[in-house]
Every structure is written in structure tokens, then in C-alpha cells.
C-alpha atoms as one frame of an Amber mdcrd trajectory, in Angstrom:
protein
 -72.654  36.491  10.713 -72.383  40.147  10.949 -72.082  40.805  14.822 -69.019
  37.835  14.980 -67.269  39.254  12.032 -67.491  42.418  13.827 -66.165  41.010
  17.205 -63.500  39.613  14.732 -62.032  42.700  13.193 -62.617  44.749  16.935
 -59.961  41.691  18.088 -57.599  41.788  14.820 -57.600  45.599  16.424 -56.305
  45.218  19.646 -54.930  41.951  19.244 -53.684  41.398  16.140 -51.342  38.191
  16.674 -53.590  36.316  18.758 -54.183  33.193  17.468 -57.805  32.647  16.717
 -57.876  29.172  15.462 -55.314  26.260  15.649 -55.645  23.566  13.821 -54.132
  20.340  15.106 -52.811  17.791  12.217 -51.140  14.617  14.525 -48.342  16.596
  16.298 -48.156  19.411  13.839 -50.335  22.760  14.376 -51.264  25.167  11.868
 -52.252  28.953  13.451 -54.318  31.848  11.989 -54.537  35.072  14.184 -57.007
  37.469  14.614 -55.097  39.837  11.927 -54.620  37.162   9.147 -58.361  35.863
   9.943 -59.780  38.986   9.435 -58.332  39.962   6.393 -58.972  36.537   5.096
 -62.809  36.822   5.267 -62.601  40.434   3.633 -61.081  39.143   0.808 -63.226
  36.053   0.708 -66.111  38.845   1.286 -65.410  40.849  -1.867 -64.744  37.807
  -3.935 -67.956  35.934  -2.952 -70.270  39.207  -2.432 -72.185  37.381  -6.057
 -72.691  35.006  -4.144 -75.737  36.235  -1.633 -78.777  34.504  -1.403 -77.466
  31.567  -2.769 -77.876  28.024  -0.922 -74.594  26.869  -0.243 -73.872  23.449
   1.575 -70.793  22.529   3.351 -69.741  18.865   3.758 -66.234  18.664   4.961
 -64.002  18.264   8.415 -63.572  20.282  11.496 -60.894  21.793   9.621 -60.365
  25.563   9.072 -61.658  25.495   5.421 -65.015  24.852   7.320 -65.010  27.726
  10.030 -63.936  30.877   7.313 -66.583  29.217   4.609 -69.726  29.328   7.230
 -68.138  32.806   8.163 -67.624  34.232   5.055 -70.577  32.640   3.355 -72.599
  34.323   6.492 -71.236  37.702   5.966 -72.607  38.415   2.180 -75.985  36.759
   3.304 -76.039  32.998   1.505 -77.503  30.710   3.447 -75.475  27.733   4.552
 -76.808  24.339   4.775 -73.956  21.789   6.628 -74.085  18.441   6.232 -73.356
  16.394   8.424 -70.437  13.459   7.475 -72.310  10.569   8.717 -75.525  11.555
   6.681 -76.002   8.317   4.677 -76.375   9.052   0.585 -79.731   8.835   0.847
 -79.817  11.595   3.201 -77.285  13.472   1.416 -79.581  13.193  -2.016 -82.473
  14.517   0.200 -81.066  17.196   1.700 -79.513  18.475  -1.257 -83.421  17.914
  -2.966 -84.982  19.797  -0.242 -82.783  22.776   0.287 -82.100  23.166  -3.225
 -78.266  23.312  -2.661 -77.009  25.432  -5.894 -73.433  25.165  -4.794 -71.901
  22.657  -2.212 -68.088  22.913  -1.030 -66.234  19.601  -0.435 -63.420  19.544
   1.518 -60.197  17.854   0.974 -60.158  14.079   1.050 -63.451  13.969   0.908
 -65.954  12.367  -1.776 -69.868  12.989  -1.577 -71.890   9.807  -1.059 -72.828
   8.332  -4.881 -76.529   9.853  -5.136 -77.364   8.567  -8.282 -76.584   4.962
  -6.916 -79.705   6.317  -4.708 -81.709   7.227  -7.668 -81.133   4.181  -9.352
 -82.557   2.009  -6.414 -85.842   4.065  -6.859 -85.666   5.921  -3.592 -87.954
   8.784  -5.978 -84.756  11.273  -5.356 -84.182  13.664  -8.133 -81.253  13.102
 -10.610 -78.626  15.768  -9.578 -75.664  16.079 -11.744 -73.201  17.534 -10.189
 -70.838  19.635 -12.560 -67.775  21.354 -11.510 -67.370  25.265 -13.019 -64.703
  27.157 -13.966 -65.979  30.336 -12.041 -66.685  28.409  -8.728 -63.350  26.747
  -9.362 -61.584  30.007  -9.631 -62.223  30.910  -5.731 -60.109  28.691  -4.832
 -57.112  28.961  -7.498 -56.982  33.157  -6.764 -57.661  33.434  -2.490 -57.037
  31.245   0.368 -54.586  29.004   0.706 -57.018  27.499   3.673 -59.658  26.500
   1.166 -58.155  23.220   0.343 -60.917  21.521  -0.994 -63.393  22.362  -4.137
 -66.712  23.757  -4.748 -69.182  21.977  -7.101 -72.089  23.557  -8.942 -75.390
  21.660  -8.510 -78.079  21.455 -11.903 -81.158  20.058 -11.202 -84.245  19.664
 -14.314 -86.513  20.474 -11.900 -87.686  23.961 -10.802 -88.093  24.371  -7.172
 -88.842  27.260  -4.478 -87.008  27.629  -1.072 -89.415  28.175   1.305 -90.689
  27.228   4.679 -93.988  27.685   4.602 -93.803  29.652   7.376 -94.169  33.059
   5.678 -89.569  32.753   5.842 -88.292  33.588   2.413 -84.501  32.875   2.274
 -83.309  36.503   3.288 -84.900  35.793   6.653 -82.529  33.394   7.553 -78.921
  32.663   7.126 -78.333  28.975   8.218 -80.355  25.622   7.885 -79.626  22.885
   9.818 -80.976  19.094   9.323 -81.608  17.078  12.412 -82.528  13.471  11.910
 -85.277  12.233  13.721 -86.431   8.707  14.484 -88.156   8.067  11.247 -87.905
   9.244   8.021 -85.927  12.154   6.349 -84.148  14.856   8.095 -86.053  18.023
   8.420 -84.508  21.683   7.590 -84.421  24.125  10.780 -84.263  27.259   9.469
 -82.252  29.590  11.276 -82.234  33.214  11.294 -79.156  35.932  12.049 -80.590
  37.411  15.223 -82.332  33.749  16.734 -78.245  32.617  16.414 -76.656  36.287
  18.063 -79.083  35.995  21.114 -77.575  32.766  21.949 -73.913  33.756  21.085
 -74.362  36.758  23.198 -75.978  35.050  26.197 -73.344  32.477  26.447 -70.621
  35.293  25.535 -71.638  36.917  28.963 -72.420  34.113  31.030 -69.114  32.707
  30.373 -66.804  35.933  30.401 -65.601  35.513  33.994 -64.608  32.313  33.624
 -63.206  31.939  30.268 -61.568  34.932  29.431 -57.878  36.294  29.575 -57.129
  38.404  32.920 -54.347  40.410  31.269 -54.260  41.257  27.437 -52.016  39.773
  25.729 -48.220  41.689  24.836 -48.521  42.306  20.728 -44.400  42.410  19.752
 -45.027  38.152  19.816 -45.834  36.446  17.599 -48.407  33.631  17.498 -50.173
  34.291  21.301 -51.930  31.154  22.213 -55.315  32.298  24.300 -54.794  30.325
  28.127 -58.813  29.820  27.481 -58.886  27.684  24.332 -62.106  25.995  23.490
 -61.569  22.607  21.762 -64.055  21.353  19.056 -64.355  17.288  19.558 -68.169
  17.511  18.317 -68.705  17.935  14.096 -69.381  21.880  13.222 -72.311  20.400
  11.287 -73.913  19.797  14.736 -75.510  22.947  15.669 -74.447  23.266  19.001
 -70.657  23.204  18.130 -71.247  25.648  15.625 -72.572  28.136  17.794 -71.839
  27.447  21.025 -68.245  26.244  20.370 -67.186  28.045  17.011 -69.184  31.031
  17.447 -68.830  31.836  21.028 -64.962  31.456  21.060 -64.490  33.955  18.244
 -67.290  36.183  19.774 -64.884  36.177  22.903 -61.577  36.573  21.411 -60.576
  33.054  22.309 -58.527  30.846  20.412 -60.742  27.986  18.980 -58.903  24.397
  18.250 -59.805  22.667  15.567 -58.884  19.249  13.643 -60.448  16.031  12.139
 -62.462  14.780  15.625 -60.949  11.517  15.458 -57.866  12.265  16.920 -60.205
  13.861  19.729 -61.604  10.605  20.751 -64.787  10.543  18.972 -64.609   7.681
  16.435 -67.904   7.533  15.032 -71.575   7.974  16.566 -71.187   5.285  18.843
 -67.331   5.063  19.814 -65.540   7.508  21.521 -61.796   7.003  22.926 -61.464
   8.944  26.543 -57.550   8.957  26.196 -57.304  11.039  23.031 -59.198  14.127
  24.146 -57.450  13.677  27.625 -54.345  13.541  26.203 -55.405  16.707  23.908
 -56.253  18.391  26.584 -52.959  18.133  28.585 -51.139  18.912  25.757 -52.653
  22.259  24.156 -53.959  23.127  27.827 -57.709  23.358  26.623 -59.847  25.390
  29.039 -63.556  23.866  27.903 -65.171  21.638  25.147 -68.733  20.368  24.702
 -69.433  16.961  25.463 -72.265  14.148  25.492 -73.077  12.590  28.186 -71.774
   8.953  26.815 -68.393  10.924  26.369 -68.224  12.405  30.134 -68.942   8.585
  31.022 -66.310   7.412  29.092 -63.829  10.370  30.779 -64.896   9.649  34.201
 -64.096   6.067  33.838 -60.916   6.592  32.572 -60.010   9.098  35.298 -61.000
   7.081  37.584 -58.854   3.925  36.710 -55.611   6.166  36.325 -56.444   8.415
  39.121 -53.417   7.308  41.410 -51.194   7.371  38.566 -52.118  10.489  37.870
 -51.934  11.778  41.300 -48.212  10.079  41.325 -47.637  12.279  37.847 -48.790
  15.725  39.524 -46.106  15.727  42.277 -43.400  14.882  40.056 -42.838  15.289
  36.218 -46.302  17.323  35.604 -45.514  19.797  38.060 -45.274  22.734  35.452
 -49.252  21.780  35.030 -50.266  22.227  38.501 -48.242  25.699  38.902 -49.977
  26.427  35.563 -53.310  25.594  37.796 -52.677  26.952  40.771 -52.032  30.356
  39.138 -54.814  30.299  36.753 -57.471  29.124  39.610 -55.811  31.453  42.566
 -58.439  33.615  42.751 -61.367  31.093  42.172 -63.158  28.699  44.116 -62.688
  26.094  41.152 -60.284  22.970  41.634 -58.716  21.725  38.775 -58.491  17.796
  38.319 -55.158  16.965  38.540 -54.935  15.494  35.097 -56.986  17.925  33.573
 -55.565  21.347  35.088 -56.323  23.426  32.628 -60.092  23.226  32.026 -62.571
  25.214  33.516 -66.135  24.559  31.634 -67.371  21.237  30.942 -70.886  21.441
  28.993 -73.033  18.840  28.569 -75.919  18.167  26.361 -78.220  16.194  23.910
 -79.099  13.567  26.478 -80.039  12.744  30.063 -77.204  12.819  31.985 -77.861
  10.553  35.495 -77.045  12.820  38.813 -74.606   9.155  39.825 -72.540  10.890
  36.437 -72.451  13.815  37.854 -71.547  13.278  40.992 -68.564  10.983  39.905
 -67.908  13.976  37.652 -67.691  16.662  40.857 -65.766  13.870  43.151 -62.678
  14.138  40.138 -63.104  17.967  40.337 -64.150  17.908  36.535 -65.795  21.584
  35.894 -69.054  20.005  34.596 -72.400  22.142  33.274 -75.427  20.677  32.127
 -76.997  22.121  29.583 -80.360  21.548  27.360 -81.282  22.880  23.932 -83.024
  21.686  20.276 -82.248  23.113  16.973 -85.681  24.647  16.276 -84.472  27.064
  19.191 -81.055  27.762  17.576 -79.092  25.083  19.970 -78.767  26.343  23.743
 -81.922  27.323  25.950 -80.321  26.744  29.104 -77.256  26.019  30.819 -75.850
  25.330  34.241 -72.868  28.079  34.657 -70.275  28.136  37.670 -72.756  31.652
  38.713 -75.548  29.314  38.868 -75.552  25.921  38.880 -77.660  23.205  40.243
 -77.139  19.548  39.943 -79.603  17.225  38.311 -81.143  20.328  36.652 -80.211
  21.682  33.145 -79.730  24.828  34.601 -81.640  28.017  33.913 -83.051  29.261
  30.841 -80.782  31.610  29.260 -82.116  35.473  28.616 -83.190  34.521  25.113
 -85.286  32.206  25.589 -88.669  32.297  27.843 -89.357  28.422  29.524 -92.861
  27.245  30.477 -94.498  23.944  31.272 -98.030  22.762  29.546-100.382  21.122
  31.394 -99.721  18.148  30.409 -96.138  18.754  31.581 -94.627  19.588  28.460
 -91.721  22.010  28.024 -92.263  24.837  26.031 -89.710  27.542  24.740 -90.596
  30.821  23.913 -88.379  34.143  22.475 -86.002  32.479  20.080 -87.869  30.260
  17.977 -86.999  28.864  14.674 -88.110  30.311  11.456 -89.907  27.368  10.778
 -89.093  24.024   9.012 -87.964  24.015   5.568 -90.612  22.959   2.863 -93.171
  21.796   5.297 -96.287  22.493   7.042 -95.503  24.517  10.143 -98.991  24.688
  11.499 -98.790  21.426  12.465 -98.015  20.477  15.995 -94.138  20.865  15.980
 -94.828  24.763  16.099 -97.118  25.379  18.675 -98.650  28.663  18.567 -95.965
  29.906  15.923 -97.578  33.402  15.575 -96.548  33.912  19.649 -92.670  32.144
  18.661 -93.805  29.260  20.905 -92.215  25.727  20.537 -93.593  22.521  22.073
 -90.179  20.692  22.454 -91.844  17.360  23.088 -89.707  17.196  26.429 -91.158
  16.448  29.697 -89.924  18.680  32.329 -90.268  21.282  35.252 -89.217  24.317
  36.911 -88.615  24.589  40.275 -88.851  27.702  42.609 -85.935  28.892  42.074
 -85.866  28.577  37.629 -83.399  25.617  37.599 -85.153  23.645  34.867 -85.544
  19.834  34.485 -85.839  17.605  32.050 -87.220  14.173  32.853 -87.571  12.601
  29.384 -89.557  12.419  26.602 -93.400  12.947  25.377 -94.084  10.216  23.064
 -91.618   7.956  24.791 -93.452   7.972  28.391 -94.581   4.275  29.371 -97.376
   3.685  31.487 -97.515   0.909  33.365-100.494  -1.898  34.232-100.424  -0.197
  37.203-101.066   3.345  36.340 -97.639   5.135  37.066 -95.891   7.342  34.420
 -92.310   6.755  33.841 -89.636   7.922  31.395 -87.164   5.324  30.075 -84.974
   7.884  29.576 -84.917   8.433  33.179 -84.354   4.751  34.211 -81.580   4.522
  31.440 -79.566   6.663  32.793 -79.683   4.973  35.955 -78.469   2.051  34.238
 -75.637   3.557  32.406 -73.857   4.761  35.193 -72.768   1.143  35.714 -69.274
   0.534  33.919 -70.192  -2.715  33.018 -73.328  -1.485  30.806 -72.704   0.121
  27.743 -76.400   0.466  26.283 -79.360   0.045  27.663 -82.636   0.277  25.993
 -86.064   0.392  28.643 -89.308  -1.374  27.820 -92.496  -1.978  29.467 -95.437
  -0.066  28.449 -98.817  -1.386  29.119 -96.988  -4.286  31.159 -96.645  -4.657
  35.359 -92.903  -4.362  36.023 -90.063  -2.645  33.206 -87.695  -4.902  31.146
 -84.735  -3.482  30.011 -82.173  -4.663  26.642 -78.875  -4.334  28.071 -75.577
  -4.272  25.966 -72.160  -4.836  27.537 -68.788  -2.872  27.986 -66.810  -4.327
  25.683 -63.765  -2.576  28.005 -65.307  -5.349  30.687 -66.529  -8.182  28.647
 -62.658  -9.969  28.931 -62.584  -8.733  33.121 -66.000 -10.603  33.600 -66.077
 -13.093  30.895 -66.335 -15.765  33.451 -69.728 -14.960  34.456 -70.760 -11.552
  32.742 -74.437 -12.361  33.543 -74.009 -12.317  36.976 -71.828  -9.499  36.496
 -75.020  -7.658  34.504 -77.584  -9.038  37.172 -75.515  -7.314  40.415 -75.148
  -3.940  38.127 -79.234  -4.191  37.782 -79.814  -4.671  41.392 -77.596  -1.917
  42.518 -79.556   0.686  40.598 -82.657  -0.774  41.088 -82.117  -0.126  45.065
 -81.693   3.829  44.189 -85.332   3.590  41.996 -88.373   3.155  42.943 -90.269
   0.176  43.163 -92.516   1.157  40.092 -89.750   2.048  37.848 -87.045  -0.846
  38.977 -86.148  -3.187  36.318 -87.494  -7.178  36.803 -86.351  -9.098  33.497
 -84.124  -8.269  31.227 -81.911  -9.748  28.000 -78.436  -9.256  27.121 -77.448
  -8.598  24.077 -73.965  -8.945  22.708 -74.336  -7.015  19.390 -74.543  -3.149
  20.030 -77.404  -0.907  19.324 -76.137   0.848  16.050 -77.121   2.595  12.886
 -76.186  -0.413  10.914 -78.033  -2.892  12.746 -81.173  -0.431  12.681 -81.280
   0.294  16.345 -79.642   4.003  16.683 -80.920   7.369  14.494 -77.733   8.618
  12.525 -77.531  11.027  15.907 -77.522   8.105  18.191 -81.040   8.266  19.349
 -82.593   4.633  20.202 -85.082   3.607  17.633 -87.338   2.568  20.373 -90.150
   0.647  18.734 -87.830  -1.423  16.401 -85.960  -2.357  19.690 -89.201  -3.719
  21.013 -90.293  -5.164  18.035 -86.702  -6.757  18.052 -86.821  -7.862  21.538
 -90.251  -8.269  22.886 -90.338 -12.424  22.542 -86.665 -12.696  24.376 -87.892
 -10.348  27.288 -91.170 -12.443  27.415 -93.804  -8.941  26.160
């Protein structure tokens, strides 16, 4: 990553003790500035320079061993392959199969999933012994202390090519991410250098006036915390952290906070805890993270409850925080939450978000930007930012990337495709017109006058009704989940008169209506289903007191619903 380790030794410059990355460990921190950063990745650089073209794969924390690898790794042109911590080991085996990983890094604490327990259950995944070497072993005895955990050599008896099929050999790209879909195996975006600058630089300028420091920073102290910290609660294996959030903070000169994501509230793909990254938040002063929209749910709700405590808490003991606000935000129309003073940019992403969410969001003064993006267009195509912003849209398509809508209403992205998918047939439908760099995202959407895009759900998952009318679950979902008392909600009814919905409850309100939670469930539907149309209103539905979940079969590993098991599951208890 060329152009960020560039940015990094232009800040090491004129900043040399501002701290570019902070690593939280419980209540301890651990800093690195710009100046011991940069000279970190140039020795890493001339130690690891043998190392170009290589596939490398990452599988460890948010930790800092994570950020210098991908940087350093970037820098002398190996391509790096993260993967992702809740990849199951059949995954793991795959990926490792398909991007024909010669050398994966494992970070501290940390064990890969037993792959040849997948090969012996006849999953057809190659044998892959995995052999530690002296020489790989060596990078970490001689250099950084920060490289806590070891890298593993990977022999396979099988020859393979890396390719994409797409007329990408490996030197034309520098990072491949997996995504897993709603069936099968996850599928290799490759990445190039300049797709991932466009974005890094769009964002970088978009986001200047609001996240960066008004006055440089005095260099005779040590250890200079940046007032505009970025936090990461989302895994760097998730492309979108990565860039928008790792890359776009050092790109600015920011300081970027790192640390296992637990302690940030998000407990697994399904469980997040609002008071951890709210208490995070208050305590480092954190000026944006990126969020899903099940997490800003979770935050609003929690705000909410506490909100006259925490309006007690402002006049009194946290009144250092709202001088803090008042003379960060003086010269801006933006008012702080007064629990939250220090942030100023909210994105959020990888799902619908309901405009009910966002307008709880705006009544608690949260600085909240929806965004939209896929992998196979590097992460971010547009984005809601306090110079433009328009609620219910995603906001407008960045300057790298061109937005369109097909006929039959499907969003297309243009200027900063992928380089195509690793190992497979890219002629196919997933790259539409790939010779013109155009992607068929599979989203339905549109544009309005003034370029705010909007994205109103899915291709493939669009039910039509008995009755003729089009309507996106995803859409009606939403609705649902802006009712505390509903914690999933899964919408059915193609083919079929009226919608049915699965609905999953709060386990935060099961105890506070255990008396009669149906009832409690049945006024929740009705209340939404004034605000929707008759057409799309829900008229039977089940509840379910298990959770949709990966174990259970009901969520992708990225928390997607698995839509036809669900009805396949369901169908006879909703009467289909």
C-alpha cells in the first residue's frame, strides 16, 4: 500500500510523536507513533522484500501485529488474503485451497481450525500440512517486538495456479478478500492497489473537515493522542474496516484504536453489548467508528433508557466532557450527544437501516451516515457525509465509483470494479459487462434528482405477491426491527395474498413481558403495520424463541438470513 505508506512517513515528518495506533488491552494501552511506525515497516520492508508475490494470509485479532503485517506485506507487493476468525474449518481449508496461501501468519493465542479433521470427513479438501520454518520463524526472533504471533509455511502435493480468470495475474492485485455468501464456499474478491486508493482518497477528502486536527500538534511531547481517533469495533478481515477504518485513519494522520473487538461490544456475529463501545467511547474520546445497523439499534436503545441519567451526569461530574464538546463543535452546526461528546461520524453499512432508526438516531444527536458498498467494488460506493446527507438514502456515490440503475431496477456500479473473482468464471453474470468495469450488485435501488441513492433490497430476494405487487423483505424487516421488543425478524410470503413474518424476541424484554410476550409481539406488529402499506403489512406470523444463528443454520457466517431454509423451516407453523 504504497500511497498510505507514503502518507505515513510524510506524517512521521511533521509529526513524529503522534500516536498512530493505540492499542487497548482491558485498562492498559499500548502506543506506536507516526516515527516508530514508520521505521517499523522499513525494517519489516527490507527484511520481507523476498517475500513479493507471495500469497500470504493473515488470521489473527484487531491487534497491531495485524495492521503493520497487511502494511508491510502491501508495500513489497505480496498479496494478502485475511481470514476472517469466525470462518468455520471448512472454510478455512477452502480458502487456504483456493488462494493457494504459501505462508499464513497466526497471531498470538490463536490456533487455526483442525483442517485435516475436514479432510478426514471427506469434504474433498486437499491435505495441507502445515510446517513451521526456520527462515519464516526468524522474522519474528530478529524485528518487531509487535509481531507476537508466528508465521507457518504451507506445502501442498498439488500444483496449482493463482488466477482469476479474468485475464488478473497476481501482480495486478495486492489484496483478496472472501465474502461468504448464502450457499456454498466463500468466493475470492480480488483487489487491486489503485481500486483500494480511489476509495481511501475519496473518503480521505470527504471526511477532512470533519475529522481532522484544527491546530498541529506541539512535537517536544511525547505520545500526542489525535482529538479525532477512529475506533475499530468491526474485524480488519472485513473489508470495510480495513479500508475505510484502518486505511483512511492512517491516510489522514489520525490515530487509529485498536484491540480484540470484544471488549468493544461485539461478541460474536449475532451479539453485540451497547455499553462496552459506549463506555469506550467516553473513555478514549473516539471521534467515529463503523457500525451495523443491528449495532446502532442496540446504541440507540441503550441511550435511550439512560438518557436522563445521562443528562443528570453532563451537568455535574462529566462536565470536563461537555467543555471538551463545546470547544471541539464551536464552530459547527453538529450537537454532540451528551453521552457521546466526542464523536462526530457515525457510518453505517452492510444492511438496511429503517428511516424509524434513523430518526431515533438524529433525536439523541448521534452523528449518523449511511453508507452502501460490496467487496467486488473495494468496500464503499457511497456515503452520506455531514456536506451531503439525506436521510433514508445511502447517500451519494463517491467520485470513484459511477452508479446506474438497469431496467429492471437493478443497481449497477461502474469505475472501481474488482479484478475479478479468484479461480472462477467471471463471464458469468456476477460481472456484468466486465470489459466496461461494470458490476451488477444484485441490489434493487434508485437515484433520485438530486444523486442521493437508494437501496430498497434485494434481486433474488423480491416476493411477489398473489396480487401482483413487488416487495422487498428487506424493506418490511426493517420496519419490524425498529421495535425493541423484536430482535429478528425473517419476512415470507411469495406467491401468497398477505406477508407472514418469523419473529424472534429481545431477550433484554423477554423477563419485562414474560406475562404475555405474544400480545406484547402482536401490538409491536400492528404499530408498524399502520406506517406500511396495505400490500406489504404483515397478517400471520410465528414466534420463535430460538434465534436465527449460524449454528442452528439460519444466518450466513456474515449474518445474512438464509432465507429459503427459514421457509422451509417455517412454512407449516405460518400456515404456507
Amino acid at each position: 500500500m504504497t500511497p498510505i505508506y507514503t502518507a505515513i512517513c510524510e506524517h512521521a515528518r511533521k509529526a513524529p510523536k503522534q500516536v498512530a495506533i493505540k492499542t487497548i488491552e482491558g485498562e492498559h494501552t499500548v502506543s506506536l507513533t507516526y516515527d516508530e511506525l514508520q521505521r517499523t515497516l522499513a525494517l519489516l520492508h527490507q527484511t520481507l522484500h523476498t517475500w513479493q508475490g507471495k500469497r500470504v494470509a493473515l488470521y489473527a485479532h484487531n491487534e497491531i501485529d495485524w495492521v503493520i503485517l497487511d502494511l508491510a506485506l502491501s508495500t513489497i507487493g505480496a498479496v494478502v488474503v485475511p481470514i476472517p476468525l469466525f470462518f468455520s474449518a471448512l472454510q478455512v481449508a477452502h480458502l487456504l485451497q483456493d488462494a493457494q496461501i504459501e505462508l499464513v501468519y497466526v497471531g498470538a493465542g490463536l490456533t487455526l481450525p483442525d483442517i485435516h479433521d475436514v479432510d478426514r470427513v471427506n469434504h474433498n479438501v486437499n491435505n495441507w500440512v502445515i510446517a513451521k520454518t526456520a527462515e519464516v520463524d526468524a522474522v519474528k526472533l530478529e524485528h518487531a517486538a509487535h509481531i507476537t504471533g508466528k508465521f507457518y509455511q504451507l506445502n501442498n502435493d498439488a500444483a496449482y495456479t493463482l488466477t482469476s480468470q479474468a485475464s488478473a495475474t497476481a501482480s495486478e492485485f495486492c489484496k483478496v478478500t472472501y465474502t461468504s455468501g448464502s450457499t456454498g464456499m466463500p468466493k475470492g474478491v480480488c483487489l487491486g492497489q489503485d481500486t483500494l486508493m480511489r476509495i481511501v482518497k475519496s473518503l480521505a477528502e470527504a471526511l477532512a473537515d470533519t475529522l481532522t486536527d484544527d491546530a498541529a500538534n506541539p512535537l517536544d511531547i511525547t505520545d500526542i493522542t489525535s482529538n479525532f481517533g477512529h475506533l475499530s469495533v468491526l474485524p480488519f478481515a472485513t473489508l470495510l474496516e480495513n479500508v475505510a477504518g484502518v486505511y483512511v485513519s492512517l491516510y489522514m494522520g489520525r490515530t487509529l484504536v485498536i484491540g480484540k473487538i470484544g471488549q468493544f461490544g461485539l461478541l460474536s456475529n449475532q451479539a453485540f453489548d451497547a455499553k462496552r463501545l459506549i463506555t469506550t467511547v467516553q473513555t478514549h474520546r473516539i471521534a467515529s467508528v463503523i457500525l451495523l445497523p443491528q449495532m446502532l439499534k442496540a446504541i440507540c436503545e441503550y441511550l435511550a433508557a439512560n438518557e436522563s441519567r445521562h443528562a443528570h451526569t453532563s451537568a455535574s461530574s462529566n462536565h470536563a466532557h461537555n467543555d471538551y464538546a463545546a470547544s471541539n463543535y464551536a464552530n459547527s452546526n453538529y450537537i454532540a450527544n451528551v453521552a457521546l461528546p466526542s464523536l462526530r461520524f457515525m457510518a453505517v453499512g452492510g444492511g438496511k437501516v429503517s428511516p424509524t432508526l434513523l430518526q431515533e438516531a438524529k433525536a439523541l444527536n448521534l452523528p449518523v451516515y449511511e453508507g452502501y458498498g460490496l467487496s467486488e467494488c473495494g468496500s464503499v460506493v457511497s456515503l452520506n457525509t455531514p456536506k451531503a446527507k439525506r436521510e433514508g438514502s445511502v447517500g451519494k456515490p463517491m467520485p470513484h465509483a459511477s452508479v446506474s440503475i438497469a431496467a429492471s431496477g437493478e443497481v449497477m456500479v461502474k469505475g472501481n470494479a474488482m479484478q475479478g473473482y479468484l479461480n472462477h468464471d467471471n463471464t458469468s453474470e456476477d460481472m456484468n459487462n466486465k470489459d466496461n468495469g461494470v458490476i451488477a450488485t444484485g441490489d434493487i435501488g434508485y437515484v433520485d434528482n438530486d444523486g442521493y441513492l437508494y437501496i430498497t433490497g434485494r434481486r433474488k430476494n423480491v416476493l411477489i405477491s398473489s396480487f401482483g405487487r413487488n416487495i422487498s423483505p428487506e424493506w418490511v424487516e426493517a420496519q419490524l426491527l425498529t421495535q425493541s421488543i423484536i430482535y429478528q425478524a425473517a419476512v415470507l410470503g411469495d406467491g401468497e395474498p398477505s406477508l407472514s413474518a418469523v419473529i424472534v424476541a429481545n431477550p433484554n424484554e423477554v423477563a419485562t413481558n414474560s406475562s404475555d410476550l405474544q400480545l406484547a409481539i402482536k401490538q409491536a406488529i400492528e404499530i408498524v403495520n399502520q406506517a406500511l402499506p396495505d400490500y406489504a403489512r404483515i397478517k400471520h406470523w410465528h414466534l420463535e424463541k430460538r434465534s436465527f444463528s449460524t449454528d442452528n443454520g439460519l444466518l450466513t457466517d456474515n449474518g445474512k438470513l438464509r432465507r429459503p431454509r427459514i421457509f422451509t423451516t417455517y412454512k407449516s407453523a405460518l400456515g404456507l
